[in-house]
Coordinates of C-alpha atoms in Angstrom, one line a residue:
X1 CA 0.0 0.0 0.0
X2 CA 1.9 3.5 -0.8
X3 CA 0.6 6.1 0.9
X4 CA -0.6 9.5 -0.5
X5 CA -0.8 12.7 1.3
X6 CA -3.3 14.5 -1.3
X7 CA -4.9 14.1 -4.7
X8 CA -3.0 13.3 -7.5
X9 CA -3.4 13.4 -11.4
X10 CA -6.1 10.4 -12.5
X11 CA -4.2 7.8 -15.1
X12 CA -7.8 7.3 -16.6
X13 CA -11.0 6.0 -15.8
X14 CA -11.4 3.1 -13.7
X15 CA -14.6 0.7 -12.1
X16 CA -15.2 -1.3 -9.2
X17 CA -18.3 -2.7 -8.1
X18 CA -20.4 -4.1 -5.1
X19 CA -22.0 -7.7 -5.7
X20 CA -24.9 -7.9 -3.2
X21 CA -28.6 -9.5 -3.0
X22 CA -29.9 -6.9 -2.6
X23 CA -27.7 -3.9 -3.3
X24 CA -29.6 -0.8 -3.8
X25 CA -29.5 0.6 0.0
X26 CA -25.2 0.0 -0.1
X27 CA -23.4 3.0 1.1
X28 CA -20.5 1.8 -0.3
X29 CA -20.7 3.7 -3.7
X30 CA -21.2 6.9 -1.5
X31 CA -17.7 6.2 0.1
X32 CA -16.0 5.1 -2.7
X33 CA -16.9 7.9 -5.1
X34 CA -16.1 10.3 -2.1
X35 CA -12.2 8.3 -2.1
X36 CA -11.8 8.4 -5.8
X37 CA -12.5 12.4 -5.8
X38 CA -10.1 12.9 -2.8
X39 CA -7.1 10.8 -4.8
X40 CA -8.0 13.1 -8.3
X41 CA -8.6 9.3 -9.6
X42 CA -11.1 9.0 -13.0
X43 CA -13.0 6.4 -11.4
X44 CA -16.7 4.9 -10.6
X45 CA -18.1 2.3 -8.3
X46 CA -21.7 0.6 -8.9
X47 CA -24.0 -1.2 -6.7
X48 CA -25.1 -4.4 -8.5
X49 CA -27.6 -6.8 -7.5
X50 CA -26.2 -10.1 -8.2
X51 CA -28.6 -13.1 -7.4
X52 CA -26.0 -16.3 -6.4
X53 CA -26.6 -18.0 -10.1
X54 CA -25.2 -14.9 -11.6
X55 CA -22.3 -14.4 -9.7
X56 CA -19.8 -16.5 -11.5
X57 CA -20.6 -14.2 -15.0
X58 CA -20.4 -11.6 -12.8
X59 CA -17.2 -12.4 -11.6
X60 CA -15.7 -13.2 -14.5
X61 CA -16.6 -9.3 -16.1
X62 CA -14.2 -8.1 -13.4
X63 CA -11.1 -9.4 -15.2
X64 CA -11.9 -7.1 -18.0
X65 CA -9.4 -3.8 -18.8
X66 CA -10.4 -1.1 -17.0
X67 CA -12.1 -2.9 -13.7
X68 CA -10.1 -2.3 -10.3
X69 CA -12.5 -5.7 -8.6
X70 CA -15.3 -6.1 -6.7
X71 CA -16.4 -5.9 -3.0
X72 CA -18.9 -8.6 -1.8
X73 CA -21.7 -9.0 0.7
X74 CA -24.7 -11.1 1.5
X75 CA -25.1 -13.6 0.4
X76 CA -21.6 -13.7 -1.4
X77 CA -18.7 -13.6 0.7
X78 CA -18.5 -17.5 0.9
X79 CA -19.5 -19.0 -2.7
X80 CA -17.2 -16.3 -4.5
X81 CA -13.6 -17.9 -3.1
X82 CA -13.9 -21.1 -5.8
X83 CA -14.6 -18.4 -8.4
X84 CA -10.5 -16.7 -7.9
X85 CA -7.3 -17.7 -8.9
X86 CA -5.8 -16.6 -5.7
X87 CA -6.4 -15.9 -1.9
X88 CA -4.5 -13.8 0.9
X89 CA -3.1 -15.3 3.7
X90 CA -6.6 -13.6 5.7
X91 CA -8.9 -14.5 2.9
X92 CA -7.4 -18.2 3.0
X93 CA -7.6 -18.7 6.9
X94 CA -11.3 -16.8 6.7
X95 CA -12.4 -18.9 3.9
X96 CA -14.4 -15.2 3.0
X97 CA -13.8 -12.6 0.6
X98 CA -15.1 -9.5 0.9
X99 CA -12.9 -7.6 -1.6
X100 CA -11.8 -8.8 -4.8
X101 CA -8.7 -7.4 -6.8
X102 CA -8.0 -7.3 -10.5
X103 CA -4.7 -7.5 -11.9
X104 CA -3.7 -8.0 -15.4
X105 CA -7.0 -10.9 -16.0
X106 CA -5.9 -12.8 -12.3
X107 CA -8.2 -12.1 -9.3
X108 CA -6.8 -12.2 -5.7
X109 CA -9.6 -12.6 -3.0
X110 CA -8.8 -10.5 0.4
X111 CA -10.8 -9.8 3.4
X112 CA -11.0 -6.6 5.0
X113 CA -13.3 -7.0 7.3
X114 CA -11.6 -8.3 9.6
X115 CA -8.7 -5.9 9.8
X116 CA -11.7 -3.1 9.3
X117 CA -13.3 -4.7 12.5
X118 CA -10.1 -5.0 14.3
X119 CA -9.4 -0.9 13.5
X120 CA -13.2 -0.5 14.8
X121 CA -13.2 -2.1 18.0
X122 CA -9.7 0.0 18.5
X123 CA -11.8 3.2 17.7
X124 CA -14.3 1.9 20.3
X125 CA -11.7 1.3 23.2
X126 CA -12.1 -2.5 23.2
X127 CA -9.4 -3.9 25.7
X128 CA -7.3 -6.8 23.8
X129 CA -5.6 -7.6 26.5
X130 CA -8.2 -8.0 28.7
X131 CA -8.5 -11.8 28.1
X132 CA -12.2 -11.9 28.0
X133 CA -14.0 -14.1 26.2
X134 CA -16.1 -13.4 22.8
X135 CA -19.6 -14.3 21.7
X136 CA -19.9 -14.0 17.5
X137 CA -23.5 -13.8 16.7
X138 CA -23.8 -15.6 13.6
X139 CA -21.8 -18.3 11.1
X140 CA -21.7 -16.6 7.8
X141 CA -18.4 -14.9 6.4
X142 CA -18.5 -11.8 8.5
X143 CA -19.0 -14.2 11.5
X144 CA -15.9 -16.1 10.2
X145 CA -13.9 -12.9 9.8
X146 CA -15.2 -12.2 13.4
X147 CA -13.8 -15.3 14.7
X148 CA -10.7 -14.7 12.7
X149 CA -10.5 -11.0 14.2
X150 CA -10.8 -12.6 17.9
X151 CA -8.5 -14.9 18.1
X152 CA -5.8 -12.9 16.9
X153 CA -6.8 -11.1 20.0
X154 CA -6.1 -14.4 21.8
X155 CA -9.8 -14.4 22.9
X156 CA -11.9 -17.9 23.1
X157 CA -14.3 -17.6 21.0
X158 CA -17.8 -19.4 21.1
X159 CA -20.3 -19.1 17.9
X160 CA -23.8 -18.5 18.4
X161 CA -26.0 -19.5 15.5
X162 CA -29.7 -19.9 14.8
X163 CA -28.8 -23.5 13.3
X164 CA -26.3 -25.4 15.2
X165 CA -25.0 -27.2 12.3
X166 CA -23.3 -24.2 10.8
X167 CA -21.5 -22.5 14.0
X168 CA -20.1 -25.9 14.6
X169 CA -18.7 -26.4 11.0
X170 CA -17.3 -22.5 11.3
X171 CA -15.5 -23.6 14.6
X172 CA -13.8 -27.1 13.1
X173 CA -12.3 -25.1 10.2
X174 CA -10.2 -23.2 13.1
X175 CA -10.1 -26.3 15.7
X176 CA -9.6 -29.3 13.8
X177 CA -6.7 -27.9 12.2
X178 CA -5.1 -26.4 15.5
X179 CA -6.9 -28.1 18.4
X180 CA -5.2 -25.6 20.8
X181 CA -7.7 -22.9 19.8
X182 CA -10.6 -22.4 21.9
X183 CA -13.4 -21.6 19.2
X184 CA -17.0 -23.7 20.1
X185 CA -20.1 -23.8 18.8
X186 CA -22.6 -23.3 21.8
X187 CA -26.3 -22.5 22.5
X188 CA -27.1 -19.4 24.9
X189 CA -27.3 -21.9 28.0
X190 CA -23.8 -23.4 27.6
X191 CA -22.1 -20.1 27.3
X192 CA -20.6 -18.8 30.8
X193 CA -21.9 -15.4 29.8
X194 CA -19.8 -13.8 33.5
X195 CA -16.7 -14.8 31.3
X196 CA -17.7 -12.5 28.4
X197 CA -16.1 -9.3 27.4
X198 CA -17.5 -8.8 23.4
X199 CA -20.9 -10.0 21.4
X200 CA -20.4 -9.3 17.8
X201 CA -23.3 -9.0 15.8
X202 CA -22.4 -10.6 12.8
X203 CA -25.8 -11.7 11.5
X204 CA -28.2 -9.9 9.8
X205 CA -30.8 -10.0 12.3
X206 CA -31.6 -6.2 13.1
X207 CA -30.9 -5.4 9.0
X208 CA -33.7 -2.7 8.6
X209 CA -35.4 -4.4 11.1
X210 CA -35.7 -2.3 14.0
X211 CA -37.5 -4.5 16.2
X212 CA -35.8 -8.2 15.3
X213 CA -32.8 -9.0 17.8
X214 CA -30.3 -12.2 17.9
X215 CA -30.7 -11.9 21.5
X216 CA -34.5 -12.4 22.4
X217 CA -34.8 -12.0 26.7
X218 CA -31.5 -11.9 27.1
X219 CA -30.4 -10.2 30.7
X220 CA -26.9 -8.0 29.7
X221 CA -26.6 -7.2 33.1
X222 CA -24.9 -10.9 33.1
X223 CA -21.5 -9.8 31.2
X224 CA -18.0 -9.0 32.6
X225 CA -17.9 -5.5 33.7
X226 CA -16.7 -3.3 30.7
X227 CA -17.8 -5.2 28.2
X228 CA -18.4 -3.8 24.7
X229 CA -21.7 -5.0 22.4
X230 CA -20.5 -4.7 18.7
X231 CA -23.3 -4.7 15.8
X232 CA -22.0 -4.9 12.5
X233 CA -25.8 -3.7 11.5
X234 CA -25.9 -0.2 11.0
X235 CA -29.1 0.8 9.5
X236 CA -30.7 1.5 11.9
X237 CA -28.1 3.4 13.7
X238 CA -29.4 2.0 17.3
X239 CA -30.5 -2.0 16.7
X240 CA -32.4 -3.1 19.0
X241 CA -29.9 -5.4 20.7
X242 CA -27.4 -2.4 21.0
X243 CA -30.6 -0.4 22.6
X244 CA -31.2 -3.6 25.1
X245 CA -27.1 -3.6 26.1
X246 CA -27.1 0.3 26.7
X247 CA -30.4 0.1 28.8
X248 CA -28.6 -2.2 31.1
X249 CA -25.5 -0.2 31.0
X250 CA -23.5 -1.8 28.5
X251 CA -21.6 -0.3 26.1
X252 CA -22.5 -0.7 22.1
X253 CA -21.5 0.5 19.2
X254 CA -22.9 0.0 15.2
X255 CA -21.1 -1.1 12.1
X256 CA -20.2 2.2 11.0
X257 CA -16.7 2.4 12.0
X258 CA -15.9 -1.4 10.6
X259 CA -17.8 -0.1 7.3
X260 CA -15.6 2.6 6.7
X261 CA -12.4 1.1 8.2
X262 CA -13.1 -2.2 5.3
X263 CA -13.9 0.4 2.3
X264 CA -10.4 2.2 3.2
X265 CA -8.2 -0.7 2.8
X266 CA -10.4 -2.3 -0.5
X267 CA -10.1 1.0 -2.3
X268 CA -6.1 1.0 -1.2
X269 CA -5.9 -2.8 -2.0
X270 CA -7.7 -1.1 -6.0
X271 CA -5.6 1.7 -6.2
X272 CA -2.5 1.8 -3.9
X273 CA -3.8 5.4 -2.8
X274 CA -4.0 5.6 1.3
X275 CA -6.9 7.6 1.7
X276 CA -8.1 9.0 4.9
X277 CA -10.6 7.6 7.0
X278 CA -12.3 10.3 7.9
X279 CA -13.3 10.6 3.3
X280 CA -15.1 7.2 4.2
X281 CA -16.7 8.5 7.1
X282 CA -17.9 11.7 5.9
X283 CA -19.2 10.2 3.4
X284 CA -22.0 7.9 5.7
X285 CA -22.9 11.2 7.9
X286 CA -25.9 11.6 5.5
X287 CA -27.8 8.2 5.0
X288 CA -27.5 4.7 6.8
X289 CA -27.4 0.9 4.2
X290 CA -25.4 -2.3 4.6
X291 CA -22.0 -2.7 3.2

């Protein structure tokens, strides 16, 4: 990544997208636009609604001159790593892809989410060190890179997940491998809930939804003192399971900052420009959507 203190002269017009179903409420062409006008780059960034039988053709239009890659969200972030020629070292231990990179007709999965999330829960004061443990809501990519994000923390980890099945296939693909790390699938009553210091929202229950929660009658007042609620949901601004944690005196905090944080490093991972948070940022003061 080279780093650029200002805007500099475009080399021509360039694309990147958003693969999403659905697509149209994404803020991420709002940011985006906003970084390519801060770095003088000629460039544009589209919201496409890609429907999981499109999304190989889709994927294969990004190796075409001109196209920078693709970021991806639901339902994508899984089915599109068969569909690359190559993986980071994140994307490969994730098994997700959120951002994909063009160069010269090869395409390199990454995954900034997790680094994005990492950078957010910094923002929000989150205390590594602390050794607490951390519930991920969830078992879909942005639970994986959630898992991924926690235990480079050196937190245990335990998955919650509507279907049981799936948390405890998301927790073998760190554990069978390394059976050191402490990543279980659970149900709410098996979780020692005293012993946690982080939820992460990293379903879509609460997606423009402001009454649906992943944590029906559940009693916050039960975590570790100081413990931080994180909801990857951001529209609307205050879910309903970040307005339950802060009624019982628990800190929470929405996606936002992981949104931003994310777009930063795709667009750098596109262009090699280093652009500013705080262009990502400004550019979400004025509406609310889903990545």
């Amino acid at each position: 990544m080279s780093e650029n203190a200002g805007p500099q002269a475009s080399p021509g017009p360039q694309q990147a997208y958003l693969f999403a179903d659905p697509a149209a409420h994404s803020l991420s062409p709002r940011m985006h636009r906003a970084a390519f006008a801060w770095a003088g780059l000629d460039g544009a960034y589209e919201a496409r609604r890609v429907t999981a039988d499109e999304l190989p053709q889709a994927v294969a239009g990004l190796r075409h001159t001109g196209v920078l890659g693709a970021n991806l969200s639901l339902p994508h972030k899984e089915s599109v790593v068969a569909l690359l020629d190559d993986l980071t070292p994140a994307a490969q231990s994730i098994r997700a892809v959120n951002t994909v990179v063009h160069r010269e007709g090869r395409l390199t999965g990454d995954n900034t989410d997790a680094p994005g999330l990492a950078q957010a829960l910094s923002d929000a004061g989150y205390p590594w060190s602390q050794g607490a443990g951390v519930v991920v809501l969830g078992a879909g990519g942005a639970a994986r890179a959630a898992v991924y994000t926690a235990l480079r923390g050196e937190q245990n980890v335990w998955v919650l997940n509507r279907t049981r099945a799936r948390a405890e296939e998301l927790a073998a693909d760190w554990t069978a491998p390394n059976p050191e790390i402490q990543v279980r699938a659970a149900d709410r009553h098996e979780i020692p809930w005293s012993e946690v210091g982080l939820i992460i929202n990293a379903s879509s229950a609460g997606l423009n939804a402001p009454d649906e929660t992943p944590l029906a009658e559940f009693d916050f007042g039960t975590l570790r003192p100081g413990a931080l609620v994180y909801d990857m949901v951001y529209k609307p601004a205050e879910t309903r399971v970040m307005r339950e944690a802060r009624a019982a005196g628990v800190r929470a905090e929405n996606g936002l900052g992981m949104l931003a944080h994310q777009a930063r490093l795709a667009f750098a991972a596109w262009t090699g420009r280093d652009v500013p948070v705080e262009v990502f940022l400004s550019a979400l003061e004025d509406g609310g959507g889903a990545a």
